[in-house]
mmCIF file of C-alpha atoms in Angstrom:
data_model
loop_
_atom_site.group_PDB
_atom_site.id
_atom_site.type_symbol
_atom_site.label_atom_id
_atom_site.label_comp_id
_atom_site.label_asym_id
_atom_site.label_seq_id
_atom_site.Cartn_x
_atom_site.Cartn_y
_atom_site.Cartn_z
ATOM 1 C CA MET A 1 -3.575 9.557 -22.637
ATOM 2 C CA GLU A 2 -0.632 8.487 -20.357
ATOM 3 C CA LEU A 3 -2.474 10.043 -17.235
ATOM 4 C CA VAL A 4 -5.177 7.920 -18.167
ATOM 5 C CA ARG A 5 -3.137 4.864 -18.275
ATOM 6 C CA VAL A 6 -1.283 5.733 -14.957
ATOM 7 C CA GLY A 7 -4.597 6.348 -12.896
ATOM 8 C CA THR A 8 -6.163 3.043 -14.433
ATOM 9 C CA LEU A 9 -3.074 1.228 -13.216
ATOM 10 C CA GLY A 10 -3.457 2.545 -9.730
ATOM 11 C CA LEU A 11 -7.102 2.089 -9.691
ATOM 12 C CA LEU A 12 -6.698 -1.573 -10.951
ATOM 13 C CA ALA A 13 -4.048 -2.317 -8.463
ATOM 14 C CA GLU A 14 -5.683 -1.079 -5.624
ATOM 15 C CA GLY A 15 -9.179 -1.880 -6.438
ATOM 16 C CA GLY A 16 -8.227 -5.472 -7.968
ATOM 17 C CA GLY A 17 -6.277 -6.717 -4.740
ATOM 18 C CA LEU A 18 -8.801 -5.144 -2.346
ATOM 19 C CA SER A 19 -11.605 -7.004 -4.091
ATOM 20 C CA PHE A 20 -9.463 -10.351 -4.734
ATOM 21 C CA GLY A 21 -8.968 -10.327 -0.867
ATOM 22 C CA ILE A 22 -12.657 -9.326 0.237
ATOM 23 C CA LEU A 23 -13.840 -12.130 -2.043
ATOM 24 C CA LEU A 24 -11.569 -14.571 -0.313
ATOM 25 C CA LEU A 25 -12.856 -13.715 2.957
ATOM 26 C CA TYR A 26 -16.614 -14.128 1.864
ATOM 27 C CA LEU A 27 -16.013 -17.124 -0.282
ATOM 28 C CA PHE A 28 -13.607 -19.026 2.190
ATOM 29 C CA HIS A 29 -14.279 -17.559 5.286
ATOM 30 C CA ILE A 30 -10.653 -16.859 6.225
ATOM 31 C CA LYS A 31 -10.125 -16.208 10.213
ATOM 32 C CA ASN A 32 -6.773 -17.707 10.732
ATOM 33 C CA GLU A 33 -4.941 -15.227 12.358
ATOM 34 C CA ARG A 34 -1.623 -16.761 11.444
ATOM 35 C CA LEU A 35 -2.303 -16.963 7.790
ATOM 36 C CA ILE A 36 -3.490 -12.953 7.971
ATOM 37 C CA GLY A 37 -0.312 -12.405 9.795
ATOM 38 C CA MET A 38 1.778 -14.014 7.450
ATOM 39 C CA LEU A 39 -0.231 -12.392 4.179
ATOM 40 C CA PHE A 40 0.876 -8.709 6.054
ATOM 41 C CA GLY A 41 4.379 -10.005 6.758
ATOM 42 C CA GLY A 42 4.913 -11.288 3.208
ATOM 43 C CA THR A 43 3.580 -8.295 1.413
ATOM 44 C CA SER A 44 5.642 -5.966 3.799
ATOM 45 C CA GLY A 45 8.536 -8.166 2.237
ATOM 46 C CA LEU A 46 7.360 -7.756 -0.963
ATOM 47 C CA MET A 47 7.359 -3.592 -0.669
ATOM 48 C CA LEU A 48 10.865 -3.654 0.850
ATOM 49 C CA ALA A 49 12.324 -5.520 -2.051
ATOM 50 C CA MET A 50 10.851 -3.011 -4.491
ATOM 51 C CA ILE A 51 12.127 -0.088 -2.403
ATOM 52 C CA CYS A 52 15.402 -1.673 -1.901
ATOM 53 C CA PHE A 53 16.311 -3.127 -5.221
ATOM 54 C CA ASP A 54 14.231 -0.875 -7.876
ATOM 55 C CA ILE A 55 12.702 2.381 -6.818
ATOM 56 C CA LEU A 56 16.266 3.629 -4.869
ATOM 57 C CA PRO A 57 18.537 2.280 -7.378
ATOM 58 C CA GLU A 58 16.585 4.069 -10.424
ATOM 59 C CA ALA A 59 16.396 7.219 -8.402
ATOM 60 C CA LEU A 60 20.384 6.777 -7.434
ATOM 61 C CA GLU A 61 21.071 6.204 -11.157
ATOM 62 C CA LYS A 62 20.129 10.052 -12.182
ATOM 63 C CA GLY A 63 23.687 10.743 -10.462
ATOM 64 C CA ARG A 64 21.869 13.051 -7.604
ATOM 65 C CA ILE A 65 22.127 11.340 -4.520
ATOM 66 C CA ASP A 66 21.390 14.612 -2.379
ATOM 67 C CA LEU A 67 17.925 14.810 -4.036
ATOM 68 C CA VAL A 68 17.294 11.005 -3.239
ATOM 69 C CA PHE A 69 18.193 11.827 0.409
ATOM 70 C CA VAL A 70 15.700 14.954 0.540
ATOM 71 C CA GLY A 71 13.078 13.140 -0.691
ATOM 72 C CA ILE A 72 13.287 10.162 1.355
ATOM 73 C CA ILE A 73 13.249 13.011 4.375
ATOM 74 C CA ILE A 74 10.289 14.588 3.085
ATOM 75 C CA GLY A 75 8.431 11.180 2.381
ATOM 76 C CA VAL A 76 9.163 10.183 6.230
ATOM 77 C CA LEU A 77 7.536 13.374 7.386
ATOM 78 C CA LEU A 78 4.481 13.184 5.216
ATOM 79 C CA GLY A 79 4.207 9.942 6.583
ATOM 80 C CA THR A 80 4.327 11.161 10.136
ATOM 81 C CA LEU A 81 1.535 13.810 9.078
ATOM 82 C CA LEU A 82 -0.610 10.935 7.611
ATOM 83 C CA ASP A 83 -0.426 9.266 10.737
ATOM 84 C CA ASP A 84 -1.536 12.460 12.816
ATOM 85 C CA PHE A 85 -4.920 12.755 10.837
ATOM 86 C CA VAL A 86 -6.031 9.139 11.467
ATOM 87 C CA PRO A 87 -6.580 9.692 15.545
ATOM 88 C CA GLU A 88 -8.789 12.706 14.652
ATOM 89 C CA ILE A 89 -10.672 10.668 12.019
ATOM 90 C CA GLN A 90 -10.924 8.097 14.933
ATOM 91 C CA THR A 91 -12.346 10.453 17.132
ATOM 92 C CA ARG A 92 -14.924 11.876 14.830
ATOM 93 C CA LEU A 93 -15.915 8.329 13.550
ATOM 94 C CA GLY A 94 -16.464 7.016 17.199
ATOM 95 C CA LYS A 95 -19.031 9.491 17.831
ATOM 96 C CA LYS A 96 -21.515 8.362 15.122
ATOM 97 C CA ASN A 97 -21.067 4.730 14.266
ATOM 98 C CA SER A 98 -21.391 1.176 15.916
ATOM 99 C CA PRO A 99 -18.421 -0.394 17.166
ATOM 100 C CA LEU A 100 -18.045 -2.416 13.879
ATOM 101 C CA SER A 101 -18.757 0.046 11.577
ATOM 102 C CA LYS A 102 -16.407 2.477 13.311
ATOM 103 C CA MET A 103 -13.557 -0.306 12.875
ATOM 104 C CA GLY A 104 -14.575 -0.528 9.166
ATOM 105 C CA LEU A 105 -14.574 2.875 8.346
ATOM 106 C CA ILE A 106 -11.499 3.588 10.419
ATOM 107 C CA LEU A 107 -9.377 0.674 8.150
ATOM 108 C CA ALA A 108 -11.026 2.207 5.159
ATOM 109 C CA VAL A 109 -9.729 5.881 5.921
ATOM 110 C CA GLY A 110 -6.321 4.566 6.985
ATOM 111 C CA ILE A 111 -6.060 2.674 3.460
ATOM 112 C CA ALA A 112 -7.251 5.446 1.613
ATOM 113 C CA LEU A 113 -4.385 7.726 3.157
ATOM 114 C CA HIS A 114 -1.665 5.344 2.702
ATOM 115 C CA ASN A 115 -3.311 4.884 -1.216
ATOM 116 C CA LEU A 116 -2.338 8.655 -2.074
ATOM 117 C CA PRO A 117 1.323 7.998 -1.580
ATOM 118 C CA GLU A 118 1.583 4.787 -2.856
ATOM 119 C CA GLY A 119 -0.178 5.764 -5.983
ATOM 120 C CA PHE A 120 2.415 8.907 -6.281
ATOM 121 C CA ALA A 121 5.052 6.131 -6.152
ATOM 122 C CA LEU A 122 3.562 4.455 -9.075
ATOM 123 C CA GLY A 123 3.061 7.734 -11.061
ATOM 124 C CA THR A 124 6.895 8.646 -10.327
ATOM 125 C CA ILE A 125 7.767 5.229 -11.292
ATOM 126 C CA SER A 126 5.963 5.274 -14.598
ATOM 127 C CA ASN A 127 8.216 7.909 -15.832
ATOM 128 C CA VAL A 128 11.367 5.464 -15.477
ATOM 129 C CA ASP A 129 10.357 2.550 -17.483
ATOM 130 C CA ASN A 130 7.297 0.422 -18.326
ATOM 131 C CA GLU A 131 9.188 -2.874 -16.796
ATOM 132 C CA SER A 132 9.503 -0.944 -13.463
ATOM 133 C CA ILE A 133 5.754 0.021 -13.398
ATOM 134 C CA PHE A 134 4.430 -3.462 -14.370
ATOM 135 C CA HIS A 135 6.639 -4.891 -11.197
ATOM 136 C CA PHE A 136 5.332 -2.236 -8.962
ATOM 137 C CA THR A 137 1.881 -2.519 -10.016
ATOM 138 C CA LEU A 138 1.989 -6.363 -9.311
ATOM 139 C CA ILE A 139 3.144 -5.711 -5.995
ATOM 140 C CA LEU A 140 0.945 -3.214 -4.890
ATOM 141 C CA ALA A 141 -2.011 -5.511 -6.128
ATOM 142 C CA LEU A 142 -0.660 -8.429 -3.953
ATOM 143 C CA HIS A 143 -0.273 -6.024 -0.783
ATOM 144 C CA SER A 144 -3.759 -5.327 -1.181
ATOM 145 C CA VAL A 145 -4.791 -8.484 -0.916
ATOM 146 C CA PRO A 146 -4.461 -8.917 3.041
ATOM 147 C CA GLU A 147 -5.797 -5.510 3.449
ATOM 148 C CA GLY A 148 -9.119 -6.435 1.708
ATOM 149 C CA ILE A 149 -9.172 -9.508 4.107
ATOM 150 C CA ALA A 150 -8.683 -7.035 7.078
ATOM 151 C CA LEU A 151 -10.890 -4.649 5.677
ATOM 152 C CA SER A 152 -13.888 -6.861 5.285
ATOM 153 C CA ILE A 153 -13.827 -8.712 8.636
ATOM 154 C CA PRO A 154 -15.477 -5.935 10.764
ATOM 155 C CA PHE A 155 -18.086 -5.131 7.676
ATOM 156 C CA LYS A 156 -18.871 -8.972 7.318
ATOM 157 C CA GLN A 157 -19.622 -9.005 11.110
ATOM 158 C CA GLY A 158 -21.739 -5.877 10.649
ATOM 159 C CA GLY A 159 -23.613 -7.419 8.049
ATOM 160 C CA MET A 160 -22.625 -5.564 5.196
ATOM 161 C CA GLN A 161 -23.351 -6.971 1.683
ATOM 162 C CA LEU A 162 -20.624 -8.037 -0.566
ATOM 163 C CA SER A 163 -21.672 -5.642 -3.625
ATOM 164 C CA LYS A 164 -21.181 -2.403 -1.175
ATOM 165 C CA MET A 165 -17.764 -3.933 0.032
ATOM 166 C CA LEU A 166 -16.477 -4.453 -3.332
ATOM 167 C CA PHE A 167 -18.037 -0.592 -4.103
ATOM 168 C CA ILE A 168 -15.730 0.421 -1.345
ATOM 169 C CA ALA A 169 -12.950 -1.242 -2.529
ATOM 170 C CA MET A 170 -13.166 0.554 -6.068
ATOM 171 C CA GLY A 171 -13.645 3.806 -4.030
ATOM 172 C CA LEU A 172 -10.174 2.899 -2.309
ATOM 173 C CA GLY A 173 -8.644 2.317 -5.995
ATOM 174 C CA ILE A 174 -9.925 5.684 -7.245
ATOM 175 C CA CYS A 175 -7.681 7.387 -4.333
ATOM 176 C CA MET A 176 -4.622 5.436 -5.686
ATOM 177 C CA GLY A 177 -5.326 6.385 -9.142
ATOM 178 C CA ILE A 178 -5.609 9.964 -7.957
ATOM 179 C CA GLY A 179 -2.030 9.641 -6.384
ATOM 180 C CA ALA A 180 -0.826 7.912 -9.554
ATOM 181 C CA VAL A 181 -1.678 11.051 -11.534
ATOM 182 C CA GLY A 182 -0.346 13.382 -9.029
ATOM 183 C CA GLY A 183 3.047 11.742 -9.007
ATOM 184 C CA PHE A 184 3.091 11.432 -12.803
ATOM 185 C CA VAL A 185 2.571 15.186 -13.212
ATOM 186 C CA LEU A 186 5.038 16.096 -10.745
ATOM 187 C CA SER A 187 7.809 14.032 -11.930
ATOM 188 C CA SER A 188 7.105 14.745 -15.457
ATOM 189 C CA MET A 189 8.158 18.553 -14.991
ATOM 190 C CA SER A 190 11.923 17.588 -14.659
ATOM 191 C CA GLU A 191 14.517 15.156 -14.444
ATOM 192 C CA ASN A 192 15.543 16.155 -10.799
ATOM 193 C CA LEU A 193 11.631 16.129 -9.850
ATOM 194 C CA VAL A 194 12.157 12.068 -10.906
ATOM 195 C CA SER A 195 14.891 11.551 -8.138
ATOM 196 C CA THR A 196 13.337 13.631 -5.635
ATOM 197 C CA GLY A 197 9.680 11.842 -6.367
ATOM 198 C CA LEU A 198 11.494 8.623 -6.381
ATOM 199 C CA GLY A 199 12.777 9.668 -2.766
ATOM 200 C CA ILE A 200 9.745 10.672 -1.813
ATOM 201 C CA ALA A 201 8.123 7.835 -2.859
ATOM 202 C CA ALA A 202 10.759 5.433 -1.106
ATOM 203 C CA GLY A 203 10.243 7.348 2.270
ATOM 204 C CA ILE A 204 6.736 7.393 2.471
ATOM 205 C CA ILE A 205 6.163 3.647 1.841
ATOM 206 C CA LEU A 206 9.202 2.671 4.326
ATOM 207 C CA TYR A 207 7.417 4.406 6.795
ATOM 208 C CA ILE A 208 4.221 2.850 6.100
ATOM 209 C CA ILE A 209 6.023 -0.645 6.171
ATOM 210 C CA CYS A 210 7.657 0.200 9.417
ATOM 211 C CA GLU A 211 5.302 1.849 11.084
ATOM 212 C CA GLU A 212 1.949 0.225 10.254
ATOM 213 C CA LEU A 213 2.681 -3.098 8.140
ATOM 214 C CA LEU A 214 5.197 -5.112 10.256
ATOM 215 C CA PRO A 215 3.892 -3.970 13.521
ATOM 216 C CA GLU A 216 0.271 -5.024 12.283
ATOM 217 C CA SER A 217 1.554 -8.534 11.189
ATOM 218 C CA LYS A 218 3.238 -9.218 14.583
ATOM 219 C CA LYS A 219 -0.133 -7.736 16.257
ATOM 220 C CA ILE A 220 -1.966 -10.356 14.343
ATOM 221 C CA TRP A 221 0.258 -13.331 14.798
ATOM 222 C CA ASN A 222 3.166 -12.689 16.966
ATOM 223 C CA GLY A 223 5.199 -15.775 15.649
ATOM 224 C CA ARG A 224 8.271 -16.803 13.808
ATOM 225 C CA MET A 225 6.321 -17.550 10.495
ATOM 226 C CA THR A 226 5.389 -13.956 10.165
ATOM 227 C CA THR A 227 8.902 -13.002 10.061
ATOM 228 C CA ILE A 228 9.881 -15.843 7.790
ATOM 229 C CA ALA A 229 7.018 -14.898 5.634
ATOM 230 C CA THR A 230 8.493 -11.491 5.424
ATOM 231 C CA ILE A 231 11.767 -12.661 4.428
ATOM 232 C CA LEU A 232 9.937 -14.709 1.845
ATOM 233 C CA GLY A 233 8.185 -11.743 0.438
ATOM 234 C CA MET A 234 11.446 -10.116 -0.189
ATOM 235 C CA MET A 235 12.607 -13.087 -1.756
ATOM 236 C CA LEU A 236 9.580 -13.491 -3.987
ATOM 237 C CA GLY A 237 10.219 -9.468 -4.624
ATOM 238 C CA LEU A 238 13.550 -10.430 -6.038
ATOM 239 C CA LEU A 239 12.428 -12.774 -8.622
ATOM 240 C CA LEU A 240 9.510 -10.464 -9.666
ATOM 241 C CA LEU A 241 12.310 -7.904 -10.209
ATOM 242 C CA TYR A 242 15.020 -10.489 -11.631
#
């Protein structure tokens, strides 16, 4: 029963956040690069706050800082491995699809690959306490909104129907649900695996933030407001965790 709850939370967090972002773009025609860059920066700050003020403190409370460090290193290595998959997928997709479809599919694959470790973090946290899993689910959902906007831009320009985009969002939500179930199962095996699992989750998400989200926010809009949005995101994360 607990597995179903954790998997459903992952599905709803990602699927709901992506769907909301897609609906925003389709209904309000959001194209302002400054706003999209700020959204990416703000969600980066939210996730940094969750890592620094919730996930890592919970892991360190178990008294095994060595396992936390090992977990972080493993998480970063997994993040680099995930990055290595993307160019290969880009090459294969580029041979068979139009430019707009290729861009949308590459984004979707990248989000799917990132959803697995983020889901793993959610599943691991669910073994700590209910308040933490609620906070992290909310932050993941908010983090998915700008991803939904970015994902829907090339598909909308390529003429894809809204219903198909929402179907893709739910599919990506399933990826996070699978990761959440995996994280829950592994961290349930022993207390030490909880510390290591939280460290792995922190390492992967920190890598994603530093390698993907923050550079992407600056690429979209390289201005002060993107940086300010990141700081405001961290402050909002603190309020959510307080």
